[in-house]
Coordinates of C-alpha atoms and ligand atoms in Angstrom, one line a residue:
M19 CA 133.2 197.7 69.3
K20 CA 132.3 196.0 66.1
V21 CA 134.3 194.0 63.6
F22 CA 133.7 194.7 59.9
K23 CA 135.1 192.5 57.2
F24 CA 135.5 193.5 53.6
G25 CA 136.3 190.8 51.1
G26 CA 138.1 191.0 47.8
A27 CA 135.0 191.9 45.8
S28 CA 134.3 194.9 47.9
V29 CA 137.9 196.3 47.5
K30 CA 138.6 195.4 43.9
D31 CA 139.1 199.0 42.7
A32 CA 139.3 202.7 43.9
S33 CA 135.6 203.1 43.9
G34 CA 135.2 200.0 46.1
I35 CA 137.6 201.6 48.7
K36 CA 135.7 204.9 48.5
N37 CA 132.5 202.9 49.2
L38 CA 134.2 201.1 52.1
A39 CA 135.2 204.5 53.6
N40 CA 131.6 205.7 53.2
I41 CA 130.2 202.6 55.0
V42 CA 132.8 203.0 57.8
S43 CA 132.2 206.7 58.3
N44 CA 128.5 206.1 58.9
E45 CA 129.4 203.9 61.9
K46 CA 129.4 205.4 65.4
D47 CA 131.1 202.5 67.3
N48 CA 134.8 201.7 67.5
L49 CA 135.7 199.4 64.7
V50 CA 138.2 196.7 63.7
I51 CA 138.2 196.5 59.9
V52 CA 139.5 193.2 58.5
V53 CA 140.3 193.4 54.8
S54 CA 141.1 190.8 52.2
A55 CA 143.5 191.1 49.2
F56 CA 142.1 193.3 46.4
G57 CA 139.8 191.5 43.9
K58 CA 141.5 188.3 42.6
T59 CA 145.0 189.2 43.9
T60 CA 145.3 185.9 45.9
N61 CA 144.7 183.9 42.7
A62 CA 147.3 186.1 40.9
L63 CA 149.8 185.5 43.7
E64 CA 149.2 181.7 43.5
K65 CA 150.0 181.9 39.8
L66 CA 153.1 183.9 40.4
L67 CA 154.2 181.4 43.0
K68 CA 153.6 178.4 40.7
S69 CA 155.7 179.9 38.0
W70 CA 158.5 180.9 40.4
I71 CA 158.6 177.4 41.9
A72 CA 158.7 175.9 38.4
G73 CA 161.8 178.0 37.8
D74 CA 160.0 180.0 35.1
K75 CA 161.6 183.5 34.7
D76 CA 158.2 184.9 33.6
Y77 CA 157.2 185.1 37.2
T78 CA 158.5 188.7 37.2
E79 CA 155.8 189.6 34.7
H80 CA 153.1 188.3 37.0
L81 CA 154.6 190.4 39.8
E82 CA 154.7 193.5 37.5
D83 CA 151.0 193.0 36.7
I84 CA 150.1 192.8 40.4
Y85 CA 152.2 195.9 41.1
S86 CA 150.5 197.9 38.3
Y87 CA 147.1 196.9 39.6
H88 CA 147.9 198.2 43.1
S89 CA 149.6 201.3 41.9
K90 CA 146.7 202.2 39.7
V91 CA 144.3 201.9 42.6
S92 CA 146.6 203.9 44.8
D93 CA 147.1 206.6 42.1
E94 CA 143.3 206.9 41.8
L95 CA 142.8 207.4 45.5
F96 CA 145.7 209.6 46.4
P97 CA 146.4 212.9 44.6
S98 CA 150.1 213.0 45.4
A99 CA 153.0 211.0 46.9
N100 CA 152.0 209.6 50.2
S101 CA 153.0 207.0 52.7
A102 CA 150.7 204.3 51.3
K103 CA 152.5 204.5 48.0
S104 CA 156.0 204.4 49.5
N105 CA 155.1 201.6 51.9
L106 CA 153.6 199.7 48.9
D107 CA 156.8 200.2 47.0
I108 CA 159.0 199.0 49.9
S109 CA 156.8 195.9 50.3
F110 CA 156.9 195.0 46.6
T111 CA 160.7 195.4 46.6
R112 CA 160.9 193.1 49.6
L113 CA 158.9 190.4 47.8
K114 CA 161.0 190.9 44.6
E115 CA 164.2 190.4 46.6
Y116 CA 162.8 187.4 48.3
L117 CA 161.9 185.8 45.0
A118 CA 165.3 186.6 43.5
T119 CA 167.3 185.3 46.4
A120 CA 165.4 182.7 48.5
E121 CA 166.4 179.1 48.5
K122 CA 163.1 177.4 47.5
S123 CA 161.7 175.5 50.4
E124 CA 158.6 173.3 50.5
Y125 CA 155.4 174.5 48.7
D126 CA 153.2 175.2 51.7
Y127 CA 155.9 177.3 53.4
E128 CA 156.6 179.3 50.3
Y129 CA 152.9 179.8 49.6
D130 CA 152.5 181.6 52.9
Q131 CA 155.6 183.7 52.5
V132 CA 154.5 184.9 49.1
V133 CA 150.7 184.9 49.0
S134 CA 150.3 186.7 52.4
Y135 CA 151.5 189.9 50.7
G136 CA 148.1 190.4 49.0
E137 CA 146.5 191.4 52.3
I138 CA 149.4 193.6 53.4
W139 CA 149.2 195.7 50.2
S140 CA 145.4 196.0 50.3
T141 CA 145.4 197.2 54.0
L142 CA 148.2 199.7 53.5
I143 CA 146.1 201.4 50.9
V144 CA 142.8 201.2 52.7
A145 CA 144.3 202.4 56.0
E146 CA 145.9 205.4 54.4
Y147 CA 142.7 206.2 52.5
L148 CA 140.7 206.2 55.8
K149 CA 143.2 208.5 57.4
M150 CA 143.1 210.8 54.4
S151 CA 139.3 210.8 54.8
G152 CA 139.7 212.2 58.3
L153 CA 139.1 209.0 60.3
K154 CA 141.2 208.2 63.3
S155 CA 142.5 204.9 62.0
E156 CA 145.6 202.8 62.4
W157 CA 147.1 200.0 60.3
V158 CA 148.0 196.9 62.3
D159 CA 150.2 194.0 61.0
I160 CA 148.2 191.0 62.2
R161 CA 151.2 188.7 61.6
D162 CA 152.6 190.0 64.9
N163 CA 149.4 189.5 66.8
L164 CA 147.4 186.6 65.5
V165 CA 149.8 183.8 66.5
T166 CA 149.5 180.4 64.8
D167 CA 151.4 177.1 64.6
D168 CA 153.5 176.4 61.6
R169 CA 151.0 174.3 59.6
Y170 CA 151.5 176.4 56.6
R171 CA 148.6 177.1 54.3
D172 CA 146.2 175.8 57.0
A173 CA 147.6 177.3 60.2
N174 CA 145.9 176.7 63.6
I175 CA 145.4 179.7 65.9
L176 CA 147.3 179.7 69.2
W177 CA 144.5 181.3 71.2
S178 CA 146.1 182.2 74.4
E179 CA 149.1 184.0 72.9
S180 CA 147.0 185.7 70.3
S181 CA 144.5 186.8 72.9
N182 CA 147.2 188.6 75.0
R183 CA 148.7 190.3 72.0
I184 CA 145.4 191.3 70.4
K185 CA 143.9 192.8 73.6
T186 CA 147.0 194.9 74.0
V187 CA 147.2 196.2 70.5
F188 CA 143.5 196.8 69.7
D189 CA 142.9 198.9 72.8
F190 CA 141.1 201.9 71.2
K191 CA 143.0 204.4 73.3
R192 CA 144.3 206.5 70.5
F193 CA 142.3 205.3 67.6
T194 CA 138.7 204.5 66.9
I195 CA 139.4 202.4 63.9
Y196 CA 142.0 199.7 63.3
V197 CA 142.6 198.3 59.8
T198 CA 144.1 194.9 59.6
Q199 CA 144.6 191.8 57.3
G200 CA 142.3 188.8 57.1
F201 CA 143.6 185.4 56.1
I202 CA 147.1 185.7 57.4
G203 CA 148.9 185.3 60.8
G204 CA 152.4 184.6 62.1
T205 CA 154.2 182.0 64.1
V206 CA 155.7 182.8 67.5
T207 CA 159.0 183.3 65.7
G208 CA 157.5 185.8 63.3
I209 CA 157.1 183.6 60.1
S210 CA 154.1 184.4 58.0
T211 CA 151.3 181.9 57.8
T212 CA 147.9 181.7 56.1
L213 CA 144.6 180.2 57.5
G214 CA 143.3 178.6 54.3
R215 CA 141.6 180.2 51.2
E216 CA 138.7 182.5 52.0
G217 CA 140.0 182.7 55.6
S218 CA 139.4 186.4 56.2
D219 CA 135.9 185.8 57.5
F220 CA 137.5 183.5 60.1
T221 CA 140.0 186.3 61.1
A222 CA 137.1 188.6 61.7
A223 CA 135.4 186.0 63.9
I224 CA 138.6 185.4 65.9
L225 CA 139.2 189.1 66.6
A226 CA 135.5 189.5 67.5
N227 CA 135.8 186.6 70.0
I228 CA 139.0 187.9 71.6
L229 CA 137.8 191.5 71.8
D230 CA 134.2 190.6 72.8
A231 CA 132.7 192.5 69.9
E232 CA 129.1 193.5 69.9
C233 CA 128.7 192.0 66.4
V234 CA 130.5 191.1 63.2
V235 CA 129.4 192.4 59.8
V236 CA 130.8 190.7 56.7
W237 CA 130.2 193.0 53.6
K238 CA 129.5 190.9 50.5
D239 CA 128.4 191.4 46.9
V240 CA 125.1 189.6 47.7
P241 CA 122.1 190.9 49.8
G242 CA 122.9 188.3 52.5
V243 CA 122.8 184.6 52.8
L244 CA 120.5 183.2 50.1
N245 CA 119.0 179.8 49.8
A246 CA 121.5 179.1 47.0
D247 CA 124.4 180.7 45.3
P248 CA 122.7 183.2 43.0
K249 CA 125.5 182.5 40.4
W250 CA 124.1 178.9 40.2
L251 CA 120.3 179.3 40.9
T252 CA 119.3 182.8 39.7
D253 CA 116.0 182.8 41.6
A254 CA 117.7 182.3 45.0
R255 CA 116.0 184.0 47.9
K256 CA 117.4 185.8 50.9
L257 CA 117.2 184.3 54.4
E258 CA 116.4 187.1 56.9
E259 CA 117.7 185.2 59.9
M260 CA 119.4 181.9 60.6
S261 CA 120.9 180.0 63.5
Y262 CA 124.7 179.4 64.0
R263 CA 123.8 175.7 63.5
E264 CA 122.2 176.3 60.2
A265 CA 125.1 178.5 59.1
V266 CA 127.6 175.8 60.0
E267 CA 125.8 173.1 58.2
M268 CA 125.4 175.2 55.1
T269 CA 129.0 176.5 54.9
F270 CA 130.4 173.1 55.8
S271 CA 128.4 171.6 52.9
G272 CA 130.0 174.1 50.6
A273 CA 128.1 177.4 50.6
K274 CA 130.9 179.7 49.8
V275 CA 129.3 182.8 51.2
I276 CA 131.1 182.5 54.6
H277 CA 134.1 180.5 55.6
P278 CA 133.0 177.4 57.6
K279 CA 135.4 178.2 60.5
T280 CA 133.8 181.6 61.1
I281 CA 130.9 180.4 63.1
K282 CA 132.5 178.7 66.1
P283 CA 134.3 181.7 67.6
L284 CA 131.1 183.7 67.3
H285 CA 128.9 181.0 68.7
N286 CA 131.2 180.5 71.7
K287 CA 130.7 184.1 72.7
N288 CA 127.2 184.5 71.3
I289 CA 128.2 187.3 69.0
P290 CA 125.7 188.0 66.2
L291 CA 127.0 187.9 62.6
Y292 CA 125.4 190.0 59.9
V293 CA 126.0 189.2 56.2
K294 CA 125.3 192.5 54.3
S295 CA 125.6 193.9 50.9
F296 CA 128.3 196.5 50.4
L297 CA 126.2 197.7 47.4
A298 CA 123.2 198.4 49.5
P299 CA 124.6 199.0 53.0
E300 CA 121.3 200.4 54.4
E301 CA 119.5 197.1 53.8
N302 CA 119.1 194.4 56.5
G303 CA 121.1 191.5 55.1
T304 CA 121.0 188.2 57.0
L305 CA 121.3 188.0 60.8
I306 CA 123.0 184.8 62.2
T307 CA 122.4 184.2 66.0
A308 CA 121.9 181.3 68.4
E309 CA 118.1 181.7 68.4
P310 CA 116.6 183.4 65.4
T311 CA 113.2 184.9 66.1
L312 CA 112.0 184.2 62.5
K313 CA 111.8 180.5 61.8
E314 CA 111.4 180.4 58.0
I315 CA 112.0 177.0 56.6
M316 CA 112.7 176.8 52.9
P317 CA 114.9 174.4 51.0
V318 CA 118.5 175.5 50.8
F319 CA 120.6 174.3 47.9
I320 CA 124.4 173.9 48.1
R321 CA 126.8 172.9 45.5
K322 CA 130.4 171.9 46.2
E323 CA 132.4 171.5 43.0
K324 CA 135.7 169.9 42.2
Q325 CA 135.3 166.8 44.4
I326 CA 136.7 163.3 44.2
L327 CA 134.7 160.3 45.4
F328 CA 136.8 157.4 46.7
S329 CA 135.9 153.9 47.7
I330 CA 138.5 152.5 50.0
L331 CA 138.6 148.7 50.6
P332 CA 140.7 146.8 53.1
K333 CA 142.7 144.3 51.0
D334 CA 142.3 141.5 53.6
F335 CA 138.5 141.9 53.4
S336 CA 138.2 142.9 57.0
F337 CA 135.3 144.9 58.3
V338 CA 135.8 148.6 57.7
M339 CA 134.0 149.7 60.8
V340 CA 136.4 148.1 63.2
D341 CA 140.1 149.1 63.3
N342 CA 140.2 150.3 59.7
L343 CA 138.1 153.4 60.3
S344 CA 140.5 155.1 62.7
R345 CA 143.5 154.0 60.5
I346 CA 141.9 155.6 57.4
F347 CA 140.8 158.8 59.1
H348 CA 144.1 159.2 60.8
S349 CA 145.7 159.2 57.4
F350 CA 143.3 161.9 56.2
L351 CA 144.1 164.0 59.2
I352 CA 147.9 163.9 58.9
H353 CA 147.7 164.7 55.2
G354 CA 145.4 167.6 55.9
I355 CA 142.6 166.4 53.7
K356 CA 139.1 167.4 54.9
V357 CA 136.4 164.9 54.4
N358 CA 133.1 166.3 53.0
L359 CA 131.0 163.1 53.1
V360 CA 131.4 159.6 54.4
E361 CA 129.4 156.4 53.8
A362 CA 130.5 153.1 55.2
S363 CA 129.5 149.6 54.3
A364 CA 130.8 146.2 55.6
V365 CA 134.1 146.1 53.7
S366 CA 134.4 149.5 52.0
I367 CA 134.1 153.2 52.8
D368 CA 133.2 155.9 50.4
V369 CA 134.6 159.3 51.0
C370 CA 134.1 162.6 49.1
V371 CA 136.9 165.1 49.4
D372 CA 138.1 168.3 47.7
D373 CA 140.2 167.5 44.6
D374 CA 143.5 168.8 46.1
R375 CA 145.7 166.8 43.8
P376 CA 149.2 166.6 45.4
K377 CA 147.7 165.9 48.8
V378 CA 145.2 163.3 47.6
D379 CA 148.0 161.4 45.7
I380 CA 150.2 161.3 48.9
L381 CA 147.2 160.0 50.9
L382 CA 146.6 157.2 48.4
A383 CA 150.3 156.2 48.4
D384 CA 150.2 156.1 52.2
L385 CA 147.2 153.7 52.2
K386 CA 148.1 151.6 49.3
N387 CA 149.8 148.6 51.1
E388 CA 146.7 147.8 53.2
Y389 CA 143.9 149.2 51.0
S390 CA 142.8 149.3 47.5
A391 CA 141.1 152.5 46.3
I392 CA 138.9 153.3 43.4
Y393 CA 137.9 156.8 42.6
N394 CA 135.8 159.0 40.5
E395 CA 137.2 162.4 39.6
N396 CA 135.2 165.4 38.2
V397 CA 132.3 165.0 40.6
E398 CA 130.4 167.5 42.7
M399 CA 128.4 167.3 45.8
L400 CA 124.9 168.7 45.8
S401 CA 123.1 169.1 49.2
V402 CA 119.6 170.2 50.0
R403 CA 118.7 171.2 53.5
H404 CA 115.0 171.1 54.5
Y405 CA 114.4 169.1 51.3
T406 CA 111.1 168.5 49.5
P407 CA 110.5 166.1 46.6
E408 CA 110.4 169.2 44.3
A409 CA 113.6 170.6 45.6
I410 CA 115.4 167.3 45.0
E411 CA 113.9 166.9 41.6
R412 CA 115.1 170.4 40.7
I413 CA 118.8 169.7 41.2
T414 CA 119.1 166.0 40.4
K415 CA 117.0 165.9 37.2
G416 CA 119.1 164.4 34.4
R417 CA 122.1 164.0 36.7
D418 CA 124.2 160.8 37.0
I419 CA 124.0 160.1 40.8
L420 CA 127.0 158.1 42.2
L421 CA 126.0 158.3 45.9
E422 CA 123.1 159.5 47.9
Q423 CA 122.8 160.1 51.6
R424 CA 119.8 161.3 53.6
T425 CA 119.2 162.4 57.1
R426 CA 116.1 164.0 58.5
S427 CA 117.2 167.5 57.5
T428 CA 119.7 167.1 54.7
V429 CA 120.0 165.1 51.5
R430 CA 123.3 164.9 49.7
F431 CA 124.1 163.6 46.2
V432 CA 127.5 163.0 44.6
V433 CA 127.0 163.5 40.9
R434 CA 129.2 163.7 37.8
Q435 CA 130.2 167.2 37.0
Ligands
LIG525 P1 134.3 187.8 49.8 O1 134.3 189.0 48.9 O2 134.0 188.2 51.2 O3 135.4 186.9 49.7 P2 132.9 185.7 48.6 O4 133.1 185.9 47.2 O5 133.8 184.7 49.2 O6 133.0 187.0 49.4 O7 131.4 185.3 48.9 C1 130.3 185.9 48.3 C2 129.9 185.0 47.2 O8 129.4 183.8 47.7 C3 128.7 185.5 46.3 O9 129.2 186.3 45.3 C4 128.0 184.2 45.9 O10 128.3 183.9 44.5 C5 128.6 183.2 46.7 N1 127.6 182.3 47.4 C6 127.6 181.0 47.5 N2 126.6 180.5 48.2 C7 125.8 181.5 48.5 C8 124.6 181.7 49.3 N3 124.0 180.6 49.8 N4 124.2 182.9 49.5 C9 124.8 184.0 49.1 N5 126.0 183.9 48.3 C10 126.5 182.7 48.1
LIG526 N1 142.4 186.7 50.0 C1 142.2 185.4 50.5 C2 141.5 184.5 49.4 O1 141.2 185.0 48.4 C3 141.4 185.4 51.8 C4 140.0 185.9 51.7 O2 139.6 186.6 50.7 O3 139.2 185.6 52.6 O4 141.3 183.4 49.7
LIG527 MG1 135.9 185.2 49.9

């Protein structure tokens, strides 16, 4: 069996779903299809959540907009009343009731209860459309099978429990295709959780690992993994093949084409990952494996926007490399802040992190008795793998460089945005 993952861009409208059905119907193998929320629905749900939390009555308008969007897609796909439409209505009503009656709890918990609906709606429609197209497919609620802890908004997978459930449910006895949700999971007690933004690629890799898939294909709006985001550098070139190692380095540095957590579950079972274009499904895309046969080395450019650069200094002027390092990183860990770059000197440590404001402020408050911190906001991190002088010149020319770090294979710059 194979795992196919379709992201928001591939299912943003009725014609995207028809295209998905076409790609799927050309596949002979059994399939698990992991689908994200339609288009920018997750962003829309985040907006709705913010206005609901702020006590703004207008949140109902956001919900109406999201409902109309889904109804329109469904109306275009299905000629008459059908179970997708009625299940969609039931699900929207459930969310509406939740928002009208729930006692508001903490943000991360509410986020997962509300934002997880996007993937439920998209998969209800996609699964029904595949059935209507004559494919033997079944909708699976992944929240009952992908079991996580209750670290809301960044839940950790409970592998052994998930593995038992997933192997039982995705058994291909009666169906050749299962349609399920990316990005979301559920606790052992059945509370919805999410795995972090863009987490559907990760879901695909988890399912592939547990079910020993032959391969994973993530269908994107780009021809494959390119040596830069084509929205940033328009002359970006496709990489035919790359290693897991290269993919991890690239995605961890900020290449948004695949979620960084995707690679480990695939590497652990040596499962190949294809990144292919849903616009040109017959083309090769990029193949990611342990040992690529093609060893093309070209500079790869990565931009990570919306960063903050901190300098953290022990107030007592003690060496940072001794006890302070573990104290500081422990604090990052418990506040759930991922470190993108670290540079240490004798009595200070520079750290570049995502600008996730409430979290960063809480971290600073936690450190403030023992450390002073200065920070630069509105910065971005530029990385070049397999750098050359020309490649560096290309992206740093005219930029105000705040920090530079070089290893044999990668150079990183933190620059003002
Ligand atoms: P999905 O629809 O699966 O969520 P994403 O939008 O998350 O897909 O990922 C695809 C996008 O990733 C592309 O539209 C492209 O702008 C961006 N991207 C960033 N870096 C790269 C890269 N190195 N190669 C290809 N695409 C990239
Ligand atoms: N819908 C989620 C998001 O937009 C997950 C995903 O697309 O991977 O972040
Ligand atoms: Mg995405």
